[in-house]
PDB file of C-alpha atoms in Angstrom:
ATOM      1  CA  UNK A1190       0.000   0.000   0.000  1.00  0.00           C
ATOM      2  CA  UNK A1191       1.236   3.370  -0.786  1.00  0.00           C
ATOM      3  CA  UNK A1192       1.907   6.546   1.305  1.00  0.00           C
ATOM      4  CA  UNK A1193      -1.152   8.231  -0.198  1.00  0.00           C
ATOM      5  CA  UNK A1194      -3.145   5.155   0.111  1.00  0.00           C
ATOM      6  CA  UNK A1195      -2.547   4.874   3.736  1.00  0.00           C
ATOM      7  CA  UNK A1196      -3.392   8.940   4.223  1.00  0.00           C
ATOM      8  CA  UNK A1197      -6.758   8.734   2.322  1.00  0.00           C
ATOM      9  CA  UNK A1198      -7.857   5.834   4.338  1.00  0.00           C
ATOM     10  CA  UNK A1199      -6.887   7.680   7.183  1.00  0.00           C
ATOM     11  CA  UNK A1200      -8.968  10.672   6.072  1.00  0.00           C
ATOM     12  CA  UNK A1201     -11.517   8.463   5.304  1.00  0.00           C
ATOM     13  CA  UNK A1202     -11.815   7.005   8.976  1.00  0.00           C
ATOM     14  CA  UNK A1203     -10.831  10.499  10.427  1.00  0.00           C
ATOM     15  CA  UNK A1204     -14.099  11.633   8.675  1.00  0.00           C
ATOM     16  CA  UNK A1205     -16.233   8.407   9.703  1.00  0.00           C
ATOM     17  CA  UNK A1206     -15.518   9.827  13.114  1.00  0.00           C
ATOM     18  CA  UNK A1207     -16.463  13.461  12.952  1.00  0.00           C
ATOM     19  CA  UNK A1208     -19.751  12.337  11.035  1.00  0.00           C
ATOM     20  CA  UNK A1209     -20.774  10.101  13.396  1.00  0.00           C
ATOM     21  CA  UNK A1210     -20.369  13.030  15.880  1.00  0.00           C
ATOM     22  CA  UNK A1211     -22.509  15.432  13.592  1.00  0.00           C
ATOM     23  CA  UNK A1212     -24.812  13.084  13.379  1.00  0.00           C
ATOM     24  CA  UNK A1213     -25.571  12.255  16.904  1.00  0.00           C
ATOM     25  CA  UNK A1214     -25.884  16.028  18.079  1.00  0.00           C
ATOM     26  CA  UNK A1215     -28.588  16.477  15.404  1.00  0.00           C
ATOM     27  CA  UNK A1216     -30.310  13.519  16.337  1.00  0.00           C
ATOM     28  CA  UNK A1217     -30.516  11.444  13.177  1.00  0.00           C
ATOM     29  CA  UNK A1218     -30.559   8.084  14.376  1.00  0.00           C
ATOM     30  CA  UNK A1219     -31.203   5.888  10.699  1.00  0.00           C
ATOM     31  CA  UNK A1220     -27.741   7.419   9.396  1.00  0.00           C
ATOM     32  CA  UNK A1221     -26.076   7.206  12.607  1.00  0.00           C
ATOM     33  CA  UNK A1222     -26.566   3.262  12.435  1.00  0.00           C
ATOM     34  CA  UNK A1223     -26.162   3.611   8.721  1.00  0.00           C
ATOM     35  CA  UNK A1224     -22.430   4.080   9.947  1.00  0.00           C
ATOM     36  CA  UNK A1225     -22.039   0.899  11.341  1.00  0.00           C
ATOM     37  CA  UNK A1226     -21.160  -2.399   9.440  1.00  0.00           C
ATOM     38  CA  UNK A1227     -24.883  -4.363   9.029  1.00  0.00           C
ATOM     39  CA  UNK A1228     -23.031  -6.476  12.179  1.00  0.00           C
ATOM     40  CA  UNK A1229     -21.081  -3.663  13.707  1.00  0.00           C
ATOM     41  CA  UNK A1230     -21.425  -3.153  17.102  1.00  0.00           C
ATOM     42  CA  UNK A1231     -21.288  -0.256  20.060  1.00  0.00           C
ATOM     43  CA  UNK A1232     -21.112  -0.103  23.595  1.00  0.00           C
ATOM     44  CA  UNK A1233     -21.403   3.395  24.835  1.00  0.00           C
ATOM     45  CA  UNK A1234     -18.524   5.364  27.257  1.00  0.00           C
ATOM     46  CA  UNK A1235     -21.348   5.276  30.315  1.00  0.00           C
ATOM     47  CA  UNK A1236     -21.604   1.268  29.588  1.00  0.00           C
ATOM     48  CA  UNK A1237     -18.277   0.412  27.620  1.00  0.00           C
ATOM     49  CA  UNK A1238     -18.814  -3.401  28.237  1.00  0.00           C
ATOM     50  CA  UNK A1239     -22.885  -3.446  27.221  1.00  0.00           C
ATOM     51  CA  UNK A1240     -22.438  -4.029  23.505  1.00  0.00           C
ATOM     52  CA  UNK A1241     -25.345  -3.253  21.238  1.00  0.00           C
ATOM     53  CA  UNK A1242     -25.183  -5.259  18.081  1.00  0.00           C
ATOM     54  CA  UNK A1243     -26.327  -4.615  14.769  1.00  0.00           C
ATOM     55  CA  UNK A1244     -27.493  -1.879  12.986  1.00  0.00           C
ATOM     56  CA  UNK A1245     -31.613  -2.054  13.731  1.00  0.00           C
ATOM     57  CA  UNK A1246     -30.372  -2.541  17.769  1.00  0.00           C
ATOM     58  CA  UNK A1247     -28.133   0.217  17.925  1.00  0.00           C
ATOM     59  CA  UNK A1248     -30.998   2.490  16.081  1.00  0.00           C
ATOM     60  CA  UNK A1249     -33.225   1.378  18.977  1.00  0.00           C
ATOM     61  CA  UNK A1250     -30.696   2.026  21.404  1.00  0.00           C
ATOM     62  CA  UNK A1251     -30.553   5.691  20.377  1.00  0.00           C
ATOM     63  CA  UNK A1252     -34.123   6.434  20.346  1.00  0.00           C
ATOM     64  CA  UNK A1253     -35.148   4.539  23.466  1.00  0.00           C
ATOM     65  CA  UNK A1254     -32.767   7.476  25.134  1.00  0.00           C
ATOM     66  CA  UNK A1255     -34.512  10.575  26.121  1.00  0.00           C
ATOM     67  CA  UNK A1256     -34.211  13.653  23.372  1.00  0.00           C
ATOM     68  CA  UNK A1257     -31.357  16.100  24.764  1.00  0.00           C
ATOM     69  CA  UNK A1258     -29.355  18.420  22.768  1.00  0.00           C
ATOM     70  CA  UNK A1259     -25.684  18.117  22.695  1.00  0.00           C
ATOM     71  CA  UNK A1260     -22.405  18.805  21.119  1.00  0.00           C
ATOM     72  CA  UNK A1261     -19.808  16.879  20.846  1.00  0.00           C
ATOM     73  CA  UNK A1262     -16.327  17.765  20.256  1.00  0.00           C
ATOM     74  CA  UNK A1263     -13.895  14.973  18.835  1.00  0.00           C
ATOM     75  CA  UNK A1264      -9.964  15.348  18.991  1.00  0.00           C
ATOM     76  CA  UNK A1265      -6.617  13.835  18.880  1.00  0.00           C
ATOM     77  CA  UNK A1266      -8.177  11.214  16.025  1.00  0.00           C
ATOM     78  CA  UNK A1267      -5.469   8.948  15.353  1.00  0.00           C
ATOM     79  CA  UNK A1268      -6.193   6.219  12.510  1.00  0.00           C
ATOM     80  CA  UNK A1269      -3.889   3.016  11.798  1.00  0.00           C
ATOM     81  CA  UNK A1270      -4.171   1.393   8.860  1.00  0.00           C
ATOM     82  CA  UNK A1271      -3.723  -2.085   8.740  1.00  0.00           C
ATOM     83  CA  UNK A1272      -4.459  -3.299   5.299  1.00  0.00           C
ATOM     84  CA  UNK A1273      -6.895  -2.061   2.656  1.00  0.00           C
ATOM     85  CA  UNK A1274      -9.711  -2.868   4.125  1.00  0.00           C
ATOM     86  CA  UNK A1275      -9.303  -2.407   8.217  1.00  0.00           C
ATOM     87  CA  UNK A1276      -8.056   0.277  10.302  1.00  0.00           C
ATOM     88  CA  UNK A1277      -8.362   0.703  13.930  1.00  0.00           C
ATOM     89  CA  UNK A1278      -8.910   4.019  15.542  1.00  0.00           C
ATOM     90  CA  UNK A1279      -8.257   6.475  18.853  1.00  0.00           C
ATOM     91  CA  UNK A1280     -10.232   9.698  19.691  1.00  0.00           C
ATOM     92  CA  UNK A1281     -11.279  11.767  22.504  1.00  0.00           C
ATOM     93  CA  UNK A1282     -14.444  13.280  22.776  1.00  0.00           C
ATOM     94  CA  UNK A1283     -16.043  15.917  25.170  1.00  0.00           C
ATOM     95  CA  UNK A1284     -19.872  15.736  25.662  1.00  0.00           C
ATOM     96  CA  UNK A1285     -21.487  18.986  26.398  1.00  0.00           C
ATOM     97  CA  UNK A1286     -25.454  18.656  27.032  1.00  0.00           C
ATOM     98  CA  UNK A1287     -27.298  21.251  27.943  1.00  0.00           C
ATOM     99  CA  UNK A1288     -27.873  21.697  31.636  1.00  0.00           C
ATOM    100  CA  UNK A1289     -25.028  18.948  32.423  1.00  0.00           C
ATOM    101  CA  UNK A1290     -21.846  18.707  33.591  1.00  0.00           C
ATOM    102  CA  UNK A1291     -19.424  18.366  30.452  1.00  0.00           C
ATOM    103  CA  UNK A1292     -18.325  14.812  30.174  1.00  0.00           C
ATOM    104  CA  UNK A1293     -14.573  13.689  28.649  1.00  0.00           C
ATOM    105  CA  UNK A1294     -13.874  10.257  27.286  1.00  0.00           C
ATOM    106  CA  UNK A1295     -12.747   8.690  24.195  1.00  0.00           C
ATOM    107  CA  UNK A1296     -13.055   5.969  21.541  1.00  0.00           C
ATOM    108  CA  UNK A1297     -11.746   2.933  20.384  1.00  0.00           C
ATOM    109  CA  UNK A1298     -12.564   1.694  16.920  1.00  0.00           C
ATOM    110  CA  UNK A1299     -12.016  -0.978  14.182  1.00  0.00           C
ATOM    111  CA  UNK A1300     -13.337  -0.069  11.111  1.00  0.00           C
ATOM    112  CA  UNK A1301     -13.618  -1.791   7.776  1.00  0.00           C
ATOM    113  CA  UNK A1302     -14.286  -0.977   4.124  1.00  0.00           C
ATOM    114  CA  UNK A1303     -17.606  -2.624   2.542  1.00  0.00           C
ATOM    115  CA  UNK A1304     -17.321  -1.536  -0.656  1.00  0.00           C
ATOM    116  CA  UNK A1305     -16.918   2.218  -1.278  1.00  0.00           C
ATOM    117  CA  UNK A1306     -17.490   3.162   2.132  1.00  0.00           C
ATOM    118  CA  UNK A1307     -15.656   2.620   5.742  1.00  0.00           C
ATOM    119  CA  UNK A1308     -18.042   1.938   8.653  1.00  0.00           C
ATOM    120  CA  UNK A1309     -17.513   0.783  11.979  1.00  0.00           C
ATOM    121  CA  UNK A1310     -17.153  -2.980  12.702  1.00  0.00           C
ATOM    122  CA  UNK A1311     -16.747  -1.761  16.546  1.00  0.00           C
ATOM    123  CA  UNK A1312     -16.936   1.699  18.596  1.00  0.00           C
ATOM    124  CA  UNK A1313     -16.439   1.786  22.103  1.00  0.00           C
ATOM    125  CA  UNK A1314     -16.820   4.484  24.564  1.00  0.00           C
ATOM    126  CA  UNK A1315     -15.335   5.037  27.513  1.00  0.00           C
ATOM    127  CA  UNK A1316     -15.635   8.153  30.150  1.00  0.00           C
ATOM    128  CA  UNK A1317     -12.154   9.589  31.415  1.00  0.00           C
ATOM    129  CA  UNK A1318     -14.095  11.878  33.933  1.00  0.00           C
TER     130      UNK A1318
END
């Protein structure tokens, strides 16, 4: 694999990551699952060993949750590529919701390439403080 293989896969993932963030403050649950892999799986950073599996459970999981509004901010996204098709993944996050204290934490992911797209095969949370 090339250098600039490597770096648009990266960029690839990088963005996977940001969107799912976008996505999740403005509530649109369909193409926040749409993100997964049809047998990816989540567990959240308030439950990062309760893993929701599949793309119809993890659309549940989001709208069983109350509505809130939020923002999250993602950071220091570091993506390794480890063939053409799979990458794993490191971020932080800080939650803000509105009348909450702001919550830090991070992600791991593996992510894989089903045809044109990357999605995640995994994402899990966890809460730093």
């Amino acid at each position: 694999m090339t250098a600039d293989e490597t770096a648009r896969i990266e960029q690839a993932c990088a963005r996977l990551i940001a969107r799912y963030a976008n996505l999740n403050d403005a509530g649109d649950w369909d193409a926040v699952a749409a993100l997964y892999a049809p047998d990816g799986r989540m567990a959240r950073p308030t439950a990062p060993d309760a893993w929701i599996v599949g793309r119809d459970a993890i659309r549940a999981a989001f709208l069983a949750r109350p509505a809130r509004i939020t923002r999250h901010l993602c950071a220091n996204i570091v993506v390794d590529v480890l063939d053409a098709d799979t990458a794993v993944a490191e971020s932080a996050v800080a939650l803000f919701v509105a009348d909450a204290p702001v919550r830090v934490g991070g992600f791991h992911d593996r992510l894989v390439r089903i045809g044109d797209h990357w999605l995640f095969a995994e994402r899990r949370g966890y809460l730093t403080f």
